[in-house]
Coordinates of C-alpha atoms and ligand atoms in Angstrom, one line a residue:
X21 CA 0.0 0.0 0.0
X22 CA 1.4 3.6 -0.9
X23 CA 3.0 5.5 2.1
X24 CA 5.0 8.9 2.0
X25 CA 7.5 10.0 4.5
X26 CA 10.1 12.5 5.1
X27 CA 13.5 10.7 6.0
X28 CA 15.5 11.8 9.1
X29 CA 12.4 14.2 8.7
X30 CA 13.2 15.8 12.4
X31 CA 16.5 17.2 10.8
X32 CA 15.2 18.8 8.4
X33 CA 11.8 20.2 9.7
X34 CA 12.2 20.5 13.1
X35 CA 9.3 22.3 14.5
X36 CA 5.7 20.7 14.8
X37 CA 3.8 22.2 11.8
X38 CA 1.0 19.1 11.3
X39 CA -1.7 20.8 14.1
X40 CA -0.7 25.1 12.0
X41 CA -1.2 23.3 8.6
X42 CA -4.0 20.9 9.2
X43 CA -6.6 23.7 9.1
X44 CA -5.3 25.4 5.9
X45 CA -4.8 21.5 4.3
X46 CA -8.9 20.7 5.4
X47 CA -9.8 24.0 3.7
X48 CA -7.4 22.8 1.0
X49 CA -9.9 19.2 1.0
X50 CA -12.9 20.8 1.2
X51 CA -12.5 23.0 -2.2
X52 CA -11.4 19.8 -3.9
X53 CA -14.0 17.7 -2.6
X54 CA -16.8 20.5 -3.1
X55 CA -15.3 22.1 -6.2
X56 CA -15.9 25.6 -4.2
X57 CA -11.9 26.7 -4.9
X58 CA -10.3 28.7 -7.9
X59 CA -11.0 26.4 -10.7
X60 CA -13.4 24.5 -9.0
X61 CA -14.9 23.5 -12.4
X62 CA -12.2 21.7 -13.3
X63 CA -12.3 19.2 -10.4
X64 CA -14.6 16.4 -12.5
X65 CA -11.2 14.3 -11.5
X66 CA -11.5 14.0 -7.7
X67 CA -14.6 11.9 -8.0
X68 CA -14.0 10.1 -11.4
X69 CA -12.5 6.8 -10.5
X70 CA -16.3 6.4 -8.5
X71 CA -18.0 8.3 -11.7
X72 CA -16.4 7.6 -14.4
X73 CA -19.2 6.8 -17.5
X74 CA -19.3 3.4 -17.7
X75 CA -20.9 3.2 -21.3
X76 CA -18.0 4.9 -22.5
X77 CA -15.3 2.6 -20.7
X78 CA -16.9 0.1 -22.7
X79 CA -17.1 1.9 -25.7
X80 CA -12.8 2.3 -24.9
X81 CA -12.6 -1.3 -24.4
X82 CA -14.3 -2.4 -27.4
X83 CA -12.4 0.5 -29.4
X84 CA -8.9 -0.7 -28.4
X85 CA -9.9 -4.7 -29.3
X86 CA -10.9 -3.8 -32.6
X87 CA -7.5 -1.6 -33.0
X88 CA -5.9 -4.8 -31.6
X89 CA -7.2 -7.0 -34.2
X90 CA -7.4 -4.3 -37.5
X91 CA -4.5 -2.4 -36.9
X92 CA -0.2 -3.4 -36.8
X93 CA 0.3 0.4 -36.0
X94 CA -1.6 2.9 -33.6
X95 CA -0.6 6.5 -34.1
X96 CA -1.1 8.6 -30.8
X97 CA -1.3 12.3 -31.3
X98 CA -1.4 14.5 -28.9
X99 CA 0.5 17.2 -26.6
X100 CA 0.9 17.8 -22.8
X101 CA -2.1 16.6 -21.1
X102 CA -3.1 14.5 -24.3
X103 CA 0.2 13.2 -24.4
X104 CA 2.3 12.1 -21.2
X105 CA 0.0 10.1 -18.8
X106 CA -0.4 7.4 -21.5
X107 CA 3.1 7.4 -22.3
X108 CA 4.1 7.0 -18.9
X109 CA 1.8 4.6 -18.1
X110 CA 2.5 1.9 -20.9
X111 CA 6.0 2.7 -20.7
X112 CA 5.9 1.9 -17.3
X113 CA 3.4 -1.3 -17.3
X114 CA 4.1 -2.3 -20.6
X115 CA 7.4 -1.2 -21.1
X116 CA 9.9 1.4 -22.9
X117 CA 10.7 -1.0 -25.1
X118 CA 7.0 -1.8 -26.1
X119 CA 6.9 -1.4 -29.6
X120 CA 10.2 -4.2 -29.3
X121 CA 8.8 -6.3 -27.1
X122 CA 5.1 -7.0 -27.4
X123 CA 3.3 -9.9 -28.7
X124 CA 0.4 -8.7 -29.9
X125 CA -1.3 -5.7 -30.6
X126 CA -0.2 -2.8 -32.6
X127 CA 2.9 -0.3 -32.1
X128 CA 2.3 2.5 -30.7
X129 CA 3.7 5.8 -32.1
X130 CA 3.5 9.1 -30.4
X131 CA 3.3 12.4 -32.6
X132 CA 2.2 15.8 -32.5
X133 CA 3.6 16.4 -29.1
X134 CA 6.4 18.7 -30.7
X135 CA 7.2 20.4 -34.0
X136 CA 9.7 18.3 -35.4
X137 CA 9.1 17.7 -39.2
X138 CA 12.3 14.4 -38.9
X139 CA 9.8 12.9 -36.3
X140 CA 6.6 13.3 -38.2
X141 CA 8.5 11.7 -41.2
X142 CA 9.9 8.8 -39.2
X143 CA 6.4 7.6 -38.2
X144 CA 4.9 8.2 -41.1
X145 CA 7.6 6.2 -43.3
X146 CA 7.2 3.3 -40.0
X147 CA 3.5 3.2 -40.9
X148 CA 3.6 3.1 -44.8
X149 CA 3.5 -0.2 -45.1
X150 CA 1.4 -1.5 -42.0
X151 CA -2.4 -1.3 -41.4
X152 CA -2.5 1.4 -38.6
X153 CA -5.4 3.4 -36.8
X154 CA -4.9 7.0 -35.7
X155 CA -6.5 8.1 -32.0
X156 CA -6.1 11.9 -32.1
X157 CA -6.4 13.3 -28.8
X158 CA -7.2 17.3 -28.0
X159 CA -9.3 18.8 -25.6
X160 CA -9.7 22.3 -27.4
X161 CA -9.2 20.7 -30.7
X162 CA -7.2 23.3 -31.7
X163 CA -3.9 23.5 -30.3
X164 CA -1.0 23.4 -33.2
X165 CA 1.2 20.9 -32.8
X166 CA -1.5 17.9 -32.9
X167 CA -3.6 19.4 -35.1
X168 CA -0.7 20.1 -37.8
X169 CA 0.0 16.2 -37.3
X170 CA -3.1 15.1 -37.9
X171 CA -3.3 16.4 -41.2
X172 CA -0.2 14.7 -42.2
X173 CA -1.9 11.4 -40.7
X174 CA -5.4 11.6 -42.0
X175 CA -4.3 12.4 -46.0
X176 CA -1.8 9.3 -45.1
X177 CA -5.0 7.4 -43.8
X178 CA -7.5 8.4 -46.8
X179 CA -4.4 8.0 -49.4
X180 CA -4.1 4.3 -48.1
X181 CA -8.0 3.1 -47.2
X182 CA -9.7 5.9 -48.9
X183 CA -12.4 8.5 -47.4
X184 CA -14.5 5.3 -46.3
X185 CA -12.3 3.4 -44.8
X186 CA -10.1 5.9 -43.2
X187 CA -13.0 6.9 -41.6
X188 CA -13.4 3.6 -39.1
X189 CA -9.3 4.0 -38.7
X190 CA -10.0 7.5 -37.3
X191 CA -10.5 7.5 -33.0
X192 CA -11.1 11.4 -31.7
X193 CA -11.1 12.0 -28.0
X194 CA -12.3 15.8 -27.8
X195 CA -14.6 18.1 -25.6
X196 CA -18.3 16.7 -25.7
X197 CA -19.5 19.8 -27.6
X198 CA -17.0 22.1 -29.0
X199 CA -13.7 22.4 -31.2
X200 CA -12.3 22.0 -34.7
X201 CA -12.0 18.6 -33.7
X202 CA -15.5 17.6 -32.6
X203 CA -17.2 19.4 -35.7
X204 CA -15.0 17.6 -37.8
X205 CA -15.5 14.4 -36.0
X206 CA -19.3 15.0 -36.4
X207 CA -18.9 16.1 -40.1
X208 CA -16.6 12.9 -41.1
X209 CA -18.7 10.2 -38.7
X210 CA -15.4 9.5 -36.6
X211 CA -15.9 7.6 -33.4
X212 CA -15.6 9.9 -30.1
X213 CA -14.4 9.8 -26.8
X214 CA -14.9 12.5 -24.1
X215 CA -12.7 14.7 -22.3
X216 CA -15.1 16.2 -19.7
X217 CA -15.3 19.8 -19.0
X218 CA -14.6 19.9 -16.1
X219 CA -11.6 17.4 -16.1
X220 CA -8.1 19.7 -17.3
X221 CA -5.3 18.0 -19.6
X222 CA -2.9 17.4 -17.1
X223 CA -5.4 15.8 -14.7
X224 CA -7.1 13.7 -17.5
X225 CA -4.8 10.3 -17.7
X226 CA -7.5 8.2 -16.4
X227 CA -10.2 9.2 -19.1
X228 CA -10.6 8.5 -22.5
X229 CA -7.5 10.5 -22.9
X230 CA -5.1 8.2 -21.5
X231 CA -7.3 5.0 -21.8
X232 CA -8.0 4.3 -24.8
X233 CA -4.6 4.0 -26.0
X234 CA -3.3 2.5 -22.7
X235 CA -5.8 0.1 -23.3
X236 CA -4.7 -0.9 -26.9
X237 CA -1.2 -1.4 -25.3
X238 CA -3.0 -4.7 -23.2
X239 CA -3.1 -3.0 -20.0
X240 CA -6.1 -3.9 -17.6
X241 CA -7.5 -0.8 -17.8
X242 CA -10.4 -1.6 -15.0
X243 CA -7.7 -2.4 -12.4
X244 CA -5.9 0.8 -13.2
X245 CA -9.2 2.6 -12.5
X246 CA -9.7 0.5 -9.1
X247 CA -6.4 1.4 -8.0
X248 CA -7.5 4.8 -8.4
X249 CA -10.6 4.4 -6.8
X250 CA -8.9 2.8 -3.7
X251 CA -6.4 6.1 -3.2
X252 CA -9.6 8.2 -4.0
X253 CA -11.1 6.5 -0.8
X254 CA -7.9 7.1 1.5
X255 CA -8.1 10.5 0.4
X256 CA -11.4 10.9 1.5
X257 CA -9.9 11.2 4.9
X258 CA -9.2 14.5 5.8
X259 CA -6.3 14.1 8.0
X260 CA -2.2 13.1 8.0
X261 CA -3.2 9.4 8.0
X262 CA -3.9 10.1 3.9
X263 CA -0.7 10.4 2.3
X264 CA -1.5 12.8 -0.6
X265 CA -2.3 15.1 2.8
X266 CA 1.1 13.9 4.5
X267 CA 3.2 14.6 0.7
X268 CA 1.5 17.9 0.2
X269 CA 2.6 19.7 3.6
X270 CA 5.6 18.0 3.4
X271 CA 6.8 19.6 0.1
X272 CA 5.0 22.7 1.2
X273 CA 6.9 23.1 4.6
X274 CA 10.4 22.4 2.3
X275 CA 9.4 24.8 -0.3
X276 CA 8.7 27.5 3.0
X277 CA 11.9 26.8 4.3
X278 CA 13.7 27.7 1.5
X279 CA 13.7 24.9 -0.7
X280 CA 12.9 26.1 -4.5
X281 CA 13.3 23.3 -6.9
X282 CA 11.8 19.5 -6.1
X283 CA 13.3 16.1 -8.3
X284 CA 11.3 13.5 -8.4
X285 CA 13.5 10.5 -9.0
X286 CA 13.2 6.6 -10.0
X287 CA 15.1 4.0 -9.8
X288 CA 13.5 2.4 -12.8
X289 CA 14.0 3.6 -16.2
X290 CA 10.5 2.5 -17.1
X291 CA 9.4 5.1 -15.1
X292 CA 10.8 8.0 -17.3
X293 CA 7.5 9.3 -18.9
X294 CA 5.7 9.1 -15.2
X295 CA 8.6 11.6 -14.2
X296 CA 7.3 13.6 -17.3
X297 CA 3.6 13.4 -16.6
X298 CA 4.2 14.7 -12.7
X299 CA 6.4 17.6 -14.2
X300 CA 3.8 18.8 -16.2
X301 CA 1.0 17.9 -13.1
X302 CA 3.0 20.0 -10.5
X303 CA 4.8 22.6 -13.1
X304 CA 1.4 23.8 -14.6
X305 CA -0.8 23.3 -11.4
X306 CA 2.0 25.3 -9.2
X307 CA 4.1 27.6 -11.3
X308 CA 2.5 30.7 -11.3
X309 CA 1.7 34.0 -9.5
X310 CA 5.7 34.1 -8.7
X311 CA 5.4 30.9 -6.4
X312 CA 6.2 27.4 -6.8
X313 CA 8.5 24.4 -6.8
X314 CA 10.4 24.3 -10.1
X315 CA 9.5 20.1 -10.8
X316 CA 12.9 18.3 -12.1
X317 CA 13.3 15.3 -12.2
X318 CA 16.2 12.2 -12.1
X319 CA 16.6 8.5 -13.3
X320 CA 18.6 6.5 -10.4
X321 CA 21.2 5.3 -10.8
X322 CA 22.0 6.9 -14.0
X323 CA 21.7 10.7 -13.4
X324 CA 23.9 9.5 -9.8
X325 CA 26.7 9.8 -13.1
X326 CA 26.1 13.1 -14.0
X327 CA 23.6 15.0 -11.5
X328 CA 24.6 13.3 -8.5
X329 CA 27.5 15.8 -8.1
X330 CA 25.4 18.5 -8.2
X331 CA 22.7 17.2 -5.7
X332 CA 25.5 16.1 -3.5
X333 CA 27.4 19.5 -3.1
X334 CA 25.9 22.3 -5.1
X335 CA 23.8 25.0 -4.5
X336 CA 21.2 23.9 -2.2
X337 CA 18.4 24.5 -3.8
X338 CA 16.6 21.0 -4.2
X339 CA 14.6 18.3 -1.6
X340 CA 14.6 14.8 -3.8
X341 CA 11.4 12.6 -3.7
X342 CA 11.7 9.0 -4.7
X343 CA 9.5 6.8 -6.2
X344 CA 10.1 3.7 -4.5
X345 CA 8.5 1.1 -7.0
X346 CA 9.2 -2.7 -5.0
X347 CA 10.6 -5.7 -6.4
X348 CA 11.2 -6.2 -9.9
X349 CA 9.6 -8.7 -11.6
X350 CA 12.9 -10.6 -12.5
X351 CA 15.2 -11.6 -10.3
X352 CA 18.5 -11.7 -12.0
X353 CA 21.3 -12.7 -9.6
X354 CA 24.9 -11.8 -10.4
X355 CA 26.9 -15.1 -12.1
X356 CA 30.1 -16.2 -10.1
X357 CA 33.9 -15.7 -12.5
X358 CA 36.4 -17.7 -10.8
X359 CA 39.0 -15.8 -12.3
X360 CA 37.2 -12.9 -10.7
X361 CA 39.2 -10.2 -13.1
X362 CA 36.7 -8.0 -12.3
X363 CA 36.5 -7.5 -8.5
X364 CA 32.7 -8.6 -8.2
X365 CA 32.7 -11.8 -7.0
X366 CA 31.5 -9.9 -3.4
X367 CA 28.3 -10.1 -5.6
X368 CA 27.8 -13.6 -7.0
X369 CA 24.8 -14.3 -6.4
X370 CA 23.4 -11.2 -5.1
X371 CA 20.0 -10.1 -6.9
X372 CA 20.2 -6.9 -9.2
X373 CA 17.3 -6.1 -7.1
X374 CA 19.6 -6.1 -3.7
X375 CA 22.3 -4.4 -5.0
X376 CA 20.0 -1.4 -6.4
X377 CA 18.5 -1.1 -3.0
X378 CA 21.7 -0.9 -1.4
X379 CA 22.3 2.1 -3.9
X380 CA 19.1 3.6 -2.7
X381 CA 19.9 3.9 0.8
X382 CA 23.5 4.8 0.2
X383 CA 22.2 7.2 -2.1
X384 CA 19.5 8.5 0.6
X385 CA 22.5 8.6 3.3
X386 CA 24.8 10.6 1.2
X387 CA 22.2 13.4 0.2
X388 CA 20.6 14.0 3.4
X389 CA 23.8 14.0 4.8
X390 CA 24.9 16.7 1.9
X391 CA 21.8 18.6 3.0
X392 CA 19.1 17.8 0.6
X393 CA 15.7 16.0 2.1
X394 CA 14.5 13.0 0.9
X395 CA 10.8 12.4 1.0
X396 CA 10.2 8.5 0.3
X397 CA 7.3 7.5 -1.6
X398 CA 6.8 3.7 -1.4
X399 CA 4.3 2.7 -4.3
X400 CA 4.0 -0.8 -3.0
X401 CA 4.5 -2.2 -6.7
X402 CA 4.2 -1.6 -10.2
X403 CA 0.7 -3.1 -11.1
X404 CA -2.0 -1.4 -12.8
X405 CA -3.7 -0.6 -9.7
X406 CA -0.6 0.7 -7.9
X407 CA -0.3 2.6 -11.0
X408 CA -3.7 3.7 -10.6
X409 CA -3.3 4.5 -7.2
X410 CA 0.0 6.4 -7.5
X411 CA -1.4 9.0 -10.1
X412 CA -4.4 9.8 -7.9
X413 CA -2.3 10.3 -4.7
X414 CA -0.3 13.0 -6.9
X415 CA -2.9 14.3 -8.2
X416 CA -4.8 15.0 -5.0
X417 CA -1.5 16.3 -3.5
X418 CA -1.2 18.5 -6.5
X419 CA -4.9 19.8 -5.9
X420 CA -4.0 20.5 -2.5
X421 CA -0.6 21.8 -3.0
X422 CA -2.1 24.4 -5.2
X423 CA -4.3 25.6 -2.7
X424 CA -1.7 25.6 0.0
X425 CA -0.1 28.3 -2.4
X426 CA -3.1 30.0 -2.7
X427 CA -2.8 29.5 -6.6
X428 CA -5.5 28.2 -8.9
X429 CA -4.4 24.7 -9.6
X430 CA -6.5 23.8 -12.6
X431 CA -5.7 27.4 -14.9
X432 CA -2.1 27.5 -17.1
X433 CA -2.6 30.7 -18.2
X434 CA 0.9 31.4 -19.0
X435 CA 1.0 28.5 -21.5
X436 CA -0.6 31.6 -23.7
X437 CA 2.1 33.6 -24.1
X438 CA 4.3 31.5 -26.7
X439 CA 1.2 30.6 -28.5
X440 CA 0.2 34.4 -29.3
X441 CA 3.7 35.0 -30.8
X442 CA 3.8 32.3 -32.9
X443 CA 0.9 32.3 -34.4
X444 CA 1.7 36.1 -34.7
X445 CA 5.4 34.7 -37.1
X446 CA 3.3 32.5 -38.6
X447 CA 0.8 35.1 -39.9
X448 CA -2.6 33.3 -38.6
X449 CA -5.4 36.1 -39.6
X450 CA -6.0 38.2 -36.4
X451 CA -2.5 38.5 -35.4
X452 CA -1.4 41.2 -37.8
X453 CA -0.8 44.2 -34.9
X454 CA 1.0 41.4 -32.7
X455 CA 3.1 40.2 -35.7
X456 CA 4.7 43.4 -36.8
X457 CA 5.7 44.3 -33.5
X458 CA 7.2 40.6 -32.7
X459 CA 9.5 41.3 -36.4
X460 CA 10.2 44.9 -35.5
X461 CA 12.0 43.3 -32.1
X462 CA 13.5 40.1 -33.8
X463 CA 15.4 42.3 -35.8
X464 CA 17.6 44.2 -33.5
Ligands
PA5_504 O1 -2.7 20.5 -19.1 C1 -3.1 21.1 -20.1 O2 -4.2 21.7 -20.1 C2 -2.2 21.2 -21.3 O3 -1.0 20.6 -21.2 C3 -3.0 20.6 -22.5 O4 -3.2 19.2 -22.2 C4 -2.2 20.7 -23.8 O5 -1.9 22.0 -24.0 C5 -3.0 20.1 -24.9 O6 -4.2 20.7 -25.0 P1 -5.3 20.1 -25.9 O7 -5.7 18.8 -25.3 O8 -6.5 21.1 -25.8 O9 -4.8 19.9 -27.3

């Protein structure tokens, strides 16, 4: 079962804070449980593993067998929100090697989550000569970057099976009502999938968003939603027995004291993509209004090659939180050498899995002794529900973190900015003031 706690936790916050916090952190509940907060409309994700629409989780399950069975290839596109919570969780379930490994079921590609015209092309040449299905995912249905790849994969789709048969290839998961995408959906008869309104990208892994093509990759989809629905119920408790609470005034009370930049780190590569999903859940939910943790992140024992110098005795800036993830699934013991040229025999016949949780606590000794915290969170395992569970105890604590800050946790209105100036350079209609004044500056 997931638990979070601070290590050596009296060194680095000292003073009793639970009984000064626990008021602000049940106000913090109520307006996520209630929807009463800033953004409150965009809380649809507190209660979803309970009220999630069962219709359309069977709608996704029936979707992703017939992708199974029609398709070699399925094309992902989609951006932020659209984009990293499925990626992280069939890299992590499945693997990062997926599209190597698996047995059956398509590939799965990921585009339109940058602007990179070599990337576009590599898929597309990977899908020329498979059968392949395309699930474009945006909530506005408007922003660039998908929308550009689309284009590129629906004239590939209707150049291969025609208008007709593109059209059963083509998977949209958009806003209920509104967008470029959902009219064209309408207009082209293309099967939908929800984001709800008042669920936000970042928060939307566990709908259609994240399901559908988590579910083409094979994994149980149902248990990932019961995990959830399990850490939904722990967090129903408004106290420090629930550990999204515990995590949230943890990192608060750090990021008081001084602390300005929190890594989440792994000891798993598999985990990569989950690291990516949590940046974007705590960068976008926190970084505002001149406060917040800057979210980094680490991949144990890698970056211990290259950023562990830094963590260990530069500027301190950082607390670590680690993602402990249990026992891996094989249990590879190191072979005895007789001839022992290499030192290791102290090893033979030690587990990988023993001698990477050795690392861990030297790891956790060293840093805390070079001054950095270390909160711990235990996941309990890497199954689908633990899975489930872990991304609904962050994104409580992210909810609740936001309103600790006394920032609205469900707006990114800074995302804006970039967008405005380049669609200003790229001429879009409307833009023309904006665009002159962007060239008049570029060419100093
Ligand atoms: O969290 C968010 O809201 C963003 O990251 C969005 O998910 C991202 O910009 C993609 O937006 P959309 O789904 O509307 O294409």
């Amino acid at each position: 079962m997931l638990d979070v706690k601070l290590f050596q936790m009296h060194t680095f916050l000292p003073l009793p804070y639970e009984d000064a916090l626990a008021p602000r952190l049940k106000r913090a509940h109520e307006k996520l449980q209630t929807g009463s907060g800033a953004g409150g409309a965009f809380t649809g994700w507190v209660h979803l593993p309970r009220d999630y629409d069962r219709e359309e989780f069977a709608r996704i399950q029936a979707a992703a067998a017939r992708i199974r069975s029609d398709s070699k290839a399925l094309v992902v596109i989609g951006i932020g929100g659209s984009y990293l919570g499925a990626r992280g969780v069939i890299d992590c379930l499945c693997s990062p090697n997926y599209n190597l490994k698996r047995k059956d079921g398509p590939n799965i590609y990921f585009v339109g989550n940058g602007l990179s015209a070599d990337a576009l092309q590599e898929v597309l040449d990977l899908v020329e000569d498979v059968d392949f299905s395309v699930n474009v995912i945006s909530k506005s249905g408007t922003t660039t970057e998908p929308a550009v790849a689309f284009r590129f994969f629906r004239e590939a789709l209707v150049a291969r099976y025609g208008k007709e048969g593109a059209r059963s290839r083509i998977y949209a998961t958009t806003d209920r009502h509104k967008g470029a995408l959902k009219s064209l959906a309408d207009e082209e008869g293309w099967e939908t999938f929800v984001v709800p309104d008042d669920v936000g990208g970042r928060y939307s892994v566990l709908t259609a968003v994240g399901l559908l093509p988590i579910a083409v990759a094979g994994v149980d989809i149902q248990a990932l939603m019961d995990g959830a629905a399990g850490m939904m119920e722990r967090c129903q408790d408004a106290s420090f027995d629930c550990p999204a609470w515990r995590y949230a005034a943890i990192r608060y009370e750090l990021y008081r004291s001084g602390r300005s930049v929190e890594l989440l780190a792994c000891y798993d590569p598999a985990f990569r993509f989950m690291l990516e999903w949590w940046k974007q859940l705590f960068g976008e939910s926190e970084g505002k209004d001149d406060k917040g943790l800057f979210p980094a992140s680490v991949e144990f024992t890698a970056d211990l090659h290259s950023m562990g110098q830094y963590i260990q005795e530069g500027k301190r800036l950082m607390f670590e939180t680690v993602v402990r993830l249990g026992a891996s699934a094989h249990q590879l013991s190191v072979p005895v050498d007789e001839a022992d040229g290499d030192g290791l025999n102290f090893l033979a016949g030690k587990t990988m899995d023993f001698i990477r949780d050795r690392a861990m606590e030297g790891t956790l000794l060293a840093h805390t002794e070079g001054g950095v915290p270390n909160i711990i969170v235990d996941a309990g395992g890497k199954t689908p529900a633990d899975l489930g569970a872990l991304i609904y105890f962050f994104e409580y604590a992210c909810g609740l973190s936001g309103y600790l800050l006394d920032v609205n946790p469900f707006d990114q209105p800074g995302v804006e900015a970039y967008k405005k100036n380049m669609f200003a350079l790229l001429g879009k209609p409307g833009y023309e003031d904006r665009k002159a004044q962007l060239e008049a500056k570029l060419s100093k």
